[in-house]
Amino acid sequence: MGETKTADASRTYLAGIYYALGNTDLKNDALDAALEKYNKALSYKPNYYKAFYGTGLVYKKKENLPLMKENLDKAISMAGDDAKTIGNAKDAAASAYQKAGALALQANKFAPAIENLIASQEYNSTEPRTYFYLAVAYNGLSKWEDAIASATKALELQTEDKSDIYFELAKAQENKGDKANACLNYKNVTGGNNVPAAKFQIEQVLKCQ
């Protein structure tokens, strides 16, 4: 009818409705239906960044990391001063890449693990577990300096038990030839599954004093 302001408000309202419907589908794991709703929202308002956020979450659940990244990055770049959506989008991407890195580690695929863990850090650079996983991966590739750097950063950020981190740090230092610090850090392994292995290195391999 030529009323531009009213038309734009109507499109925004319709986009919001379809976004809300998409959220319900996402919560119920009806992922294809959620995608349809988010796309419908964007058809009414192409810059409706919350729909990109929702689409990113769908692709996270589908474990399609490239499309997850594409949509979450759009949400982040378009959200302006909406700190909550930006934060949630970054957290979603960081956790997805960290999970992918951890799964690669479990399969001893160290290079893909590192790639995913570094991608996680692009969204959250203060998560200690990501640095710990990187230390494990770098040790797996005999990149001792990188392992030491990652483990050291993990120790700085970790506020809970640090035994596993100390173990990876000591392992890297031992292989680098730094016996003194390796002994020191193996002795810091006081909890978890690595205690027997640390004790063996201290008493039988390095013969620490």
Tab-separated table of N, CA and C in Angstrom, residues 71-130:
chain	number	residue	atom	x	y	z
A	71	ASN	N	27.015	-19.400	9.155
A	71	ASN	CA	25.825	-18.738	9.684
A	71	ASN	C	26.086	-18.050	11.023
A	72	LEU	N	26.876	-18.663	11.883
A	72	LEU	CA	27.184	-18.008	13.151
A	72	LEU	C	28.034	-16.764	12.926
A	73	ASP	N	28.940	-16.815	11.969
A	73	ASP	CA	29.740	-15.629	11.653
A	73	ASP	C	28.853	-14.485	11.155
A	74	LYS	N	27.836	-14.819	10.368
A	74	LYS	CA	26.903	-13.789	9.908
A	74	LYS	C	26.156	-13.184	11.090
A	75	ALA	N	25.710	-14.041	12.005
A	75	ALA	CA	24.997	-13.540	13.181
A	75	ALA	C	25.892	-12.611	13.996
A	76	ILE	N	27.157	-13.014	14.186
A	76	ILE	CA	28.097	-12.211	14.969
A	76	ILE	C	28.348	-10.857	14.318
A	77	SER	N	28.539	-10.870	13.003
A	77	SER	CA	28.878	-9.629	12.300
A	77	SER	C	27.691	-8.683	12.159
A	78	MET	N	26.469	-9.233	12.189
A	78	MET	CA	25.274	-8.424	11.965
A	78	MET	C	24.562	-8.021	13.252
A	79	ALA	N	24.982	-8.573	14.393
A	79	ALA	CA	24.218	-8.400	15.631
A	79	ALA	C	24.390	-7.035	16.276
A	80	GLY	N	25.367	-6.259	15.816
A	80	GLY	CA	25.538	-4.905	16.340
A	80	GLY	C	25.867	-4.903	17.816
A	81	ASP	N	25.000	-4.263	18.633
A	81	ASP	CA	25.263	-4.168	20.074
A	81	ASP	C	24.513	-5.237	20.870
A	82	ASP	N	24.019	-6.262	20.196
A	82	ASP	CA	23.343	-7.369	20.878
A	82	ASP	C	24.402	-8.330	21.421
A	83	ALA	N	24.958	-7.963	22.575
A	83	ALA	CA	26.068	-8.733	23.147
A	83	ALA	C	25.676	-10.159	23.493
A	84	LYS	N	24.427	-10.365	23.879
A	84	LYS	CA	23.981	-11.707	24.266
A	84	LYS	C	24.036	-12.665	23.086
A	85	THR	N	23.484	-12.244	21.941
A	85	THR	CA	23.503	-13.108	20.753
A	85	THR	C	24.929	-13.335	20.279
A	86	ILE	N	25.737	-12.294	20.288
A	86	ILE	CA	27.138	-12.442	19.875
A	86	ILE	C	27.850	-13.435	20.777
A	87	GLY	N	27.656	-13.293	22.074
A	87	GLY	CA	28.296	-14.205	23.026
A	87	GLY	C	27.830	-15.637	22.845
A	88	ASN	N	26.528	-15.814	22.671
A	88	ASN	CA	25.983	-17.163	22.487
A	88	ASN	C	26.494	-17.803	21.201
A	89	ALA	N	26.595	-16.998	20.143
A	89	ALA	CA	27.077	-17.516	18.866
A	89	ALA	C	28.545	-17.932	18.975
A	90	LYS	N	29.344	-17.126	19.642
A	90	LYS	CA	30.757	-17.464	19.821
A	90	LYS	C	30.919	-18.716	20.673
A	91	ASP	N	30.119	-18.816	21.733
A	91	ASP	CA	30.179	-19.996	22.589
A	91	ASP	C	29.795	-21.259	21.829
A	92	ALA	N	28.774	-21.143	20.985
A	92	ALA	CA	28.323	-22.299	20.208
A	92	ALA	C	29.410	-22.776	19.257
A	93	ALA	N	30.048	-21.834	18.567
A	93	ALA	CA	31.111	-22.199	17.623
A	93	ALA	C	32.314	-22.778	18.353
A	94	ALA	N	32.704	-22.130	19.457
A	94	ALA	CA	33.872	-22.593	20.210
A	94	ALA	C	33.680	-24.008	20.719
A	95	SER	N	32.496	-24.290	21.267
A	95	SER	CA	32.253	-25.625	21.820
A	95	SER	C	32.183	-26.687	20.730
A	96	ALA	N	31.649	-26.323	19.571
A	96	ALA	CA	31.566	-27.284	18.470
A	96	ALA	C	32.946	-27.668	17.966
A	97	TYR	N	33.804	-26.683	17.790
A	97	TYR	CA	35.165	-26.972	17.311
A	97	TYR	C	35.989	-27.683	18.385
A	98	GLN	N	35.762	-27.336	19.655
A	98	GLN	CA	36.474	-28.035	20.715
A	98	GLN	C	36.076	-29.515	20.745
A	99	LYS	N	34.790	-29.791	20.598
A	99	LYS	CA	34.313	-31.172	20.571
A	99	LYS	C	34.920	-31.929	19.401
A	100	ALA	N	34.959	-31.282	18.235
A	100	ALA	CA	35.553	-31.925	17.059
A	100	ALA	C	37.029	-32.219	17.296
A	101	GLY	N	37.711	-31.287	17.951
A	101	GLY	CA	39.123	-31.502	18.268
A	101	GLY	C	39.313	-32.655	19.232
A	102	ALA	N	38.454	-32.739	20.249
A	102	ALA	CA	38.549	-33.819	21.229
A	102	ALA	C	38.294	-35.175	20.585
A	103	LEU	N	37.318	-35.235	19.690
A	103	LEU	CA	37.025	-36.496	18.998
A	103	LEU	C	38.189	-36.917	18.108
A	104	ALA	N	38.817	-35.950	17.456
A	104	ALA	CA	39.985	-36.263	16.636
A	104	ALA	C	41.130	-36.778	17.504
A	105	LEU	N	41.287	-36.196	18.705
A	105	LEU	CA	42.317	-36.659	19.634
A	105	LEU	C	42.085	-38.113	20.030
A	106	GLN	N	40.837	-38.456	20.301
A	106	GLN	CA	40.508	-39.819	20.697
A	106	GLN	C	40.885	-40.817	19.610
A	107	ALA	N	40.859	-40.362	18.369
A	107	ALA	CA	41.211	-41.227	17.238
A	107	ALA	C	42.683	-41.088	16.859
A	108	ASN	N	43.446	-40.367	17.693
A	108	ASN	CA	44.877	-40.124	17.423
A	108	ASN	C	45.114	-39.403	16.098
A	109	LYS	N	44.154	-38.589	15.705
A	109	LYS	CA	44.296	-37.773	14.497
A	109	LYS	C	44.717	-36.373	14.956
A	110	PHE	N	46.014	-36.233	15.183
A	110	PHE	CA	46.507	-35.039	15.868
A	110	PHE	C	46.421	-33.778	15.022
A	111	ALA	N	46.730	-33.868	13.733
A	111	ALA	CA	46.687	-32.666	12.884
A	111	ALA	C	45.270	-32.109	12.768
A	112	PRO	N	44.248	-32.944	12.468
A	112	PRO	CA	42.878	-32.413	12.450
A	112	PRO	C	42.442	-31.889	13.821
A	113	ALA	N	42.920	-32.538	14.879
A	113	ALA	CA	42.585	-32.058	16.221
A	113	ALA	C	43.093	-30.638	16.418
A	114	ILE	N	44.329	-30.400	16.042
A	114	ILE	CA	44.918	-29.061	16.193
A	114	ILE	C	44.150	-28.032	15.366
A	115	GLU	N	43.807	-28.402	14.150
A	115	GLU	CA	43.064	-27.486	13.269
A	115	GLU	C	41.743	-27.061	13.908
A	116	ASN	N	41.015	-28.026	14.459
A	116	ASN	CA	39.724	-27.713	15.078
A	116	ASN	C	39.886	-26.946	16.379
A	117	LEU	N	40.895	-27.281	17.151
A	117	LEU	CA	41.099	-26.597	18.425
A	117	LEU	C	41.521	-25.146	18.222
A	118	ILE	N	42.328	-24.893	17.220
A	118	ILE	CA	42.710	-23.510	16.905
A	118	ILE	C	41.477	-22.732	16.422
A	119	ALA	N	40.618	-23.402	15.652
A	119	ALA	CA	39.372	-22.759	15.216
A	119	ALA	C	38.511	-22.412	16.425
A	120	SER	N	38.498	-23.281	17.423
A	120	SER	CA	37.738	-23.011	18.649
A	120	SER	C	38.261	-21.767	19.340
A	121	GLN	N	39.574	-21.605	19.345
A	121	GLN	CA	40.181	-20.453	20.022
A	121	GLN	C	39.867	-19.131	19.331
A	122	GLU	N	39.501	-19.187	18.067
A	122	GLU	CA	39.118	-17.957	17.375
A	122	GLU	C	37.846	-17.361	17.980
A	123	TYR	N	37.048	-18.206	18.624
A	123	TYR	CA	35.794	-17.752	19.233
A	123	TYR	C	35.900	-17.621	20.750
A	124	ASN	N	36.803	-18.385	21.356
A	124	ASN	CA	37.014	-18.299	22.804
A	124	ASN	C	38.471	-18.626	23.093
A	125	SER	N	39.218	-17.610	23.435
A	125	SER	CA	40.660	-17.777	23.636
A	125	SER	C	41.033	-17.956	25.103
A	126	THR	N	40.037	-18.169	25.968
A	126	THR	CA	40.310	-18.273	27.401
A	126	THR	C	39.812	-19.586	28.000
A	127	GLU	N	39.566	-20.581	27.158
A	127	GLU	CA	39.082	-21.866	27.648
A	127	GLU	C	40.279	-22.790	27.914
A	128	PRO	N	40.559	-23.124	29.183
A	128	PRO	CA	41.756	-23.912	29.496
A	128	PRO	C	41.769	-25.298	28.866
A	129	ARG	N	40.607	-25.927	28.742
A	129	ARG	CA	40.580	-27.287	28.202
A	129	ARG	C	41.028	-27.312	26.744
A	130	THR	N	40.740	-26.265	26.003
A	130	THR	CA	41.190	-26.210	24.613
A	130	THR	C	42.709	-26.201	24.551
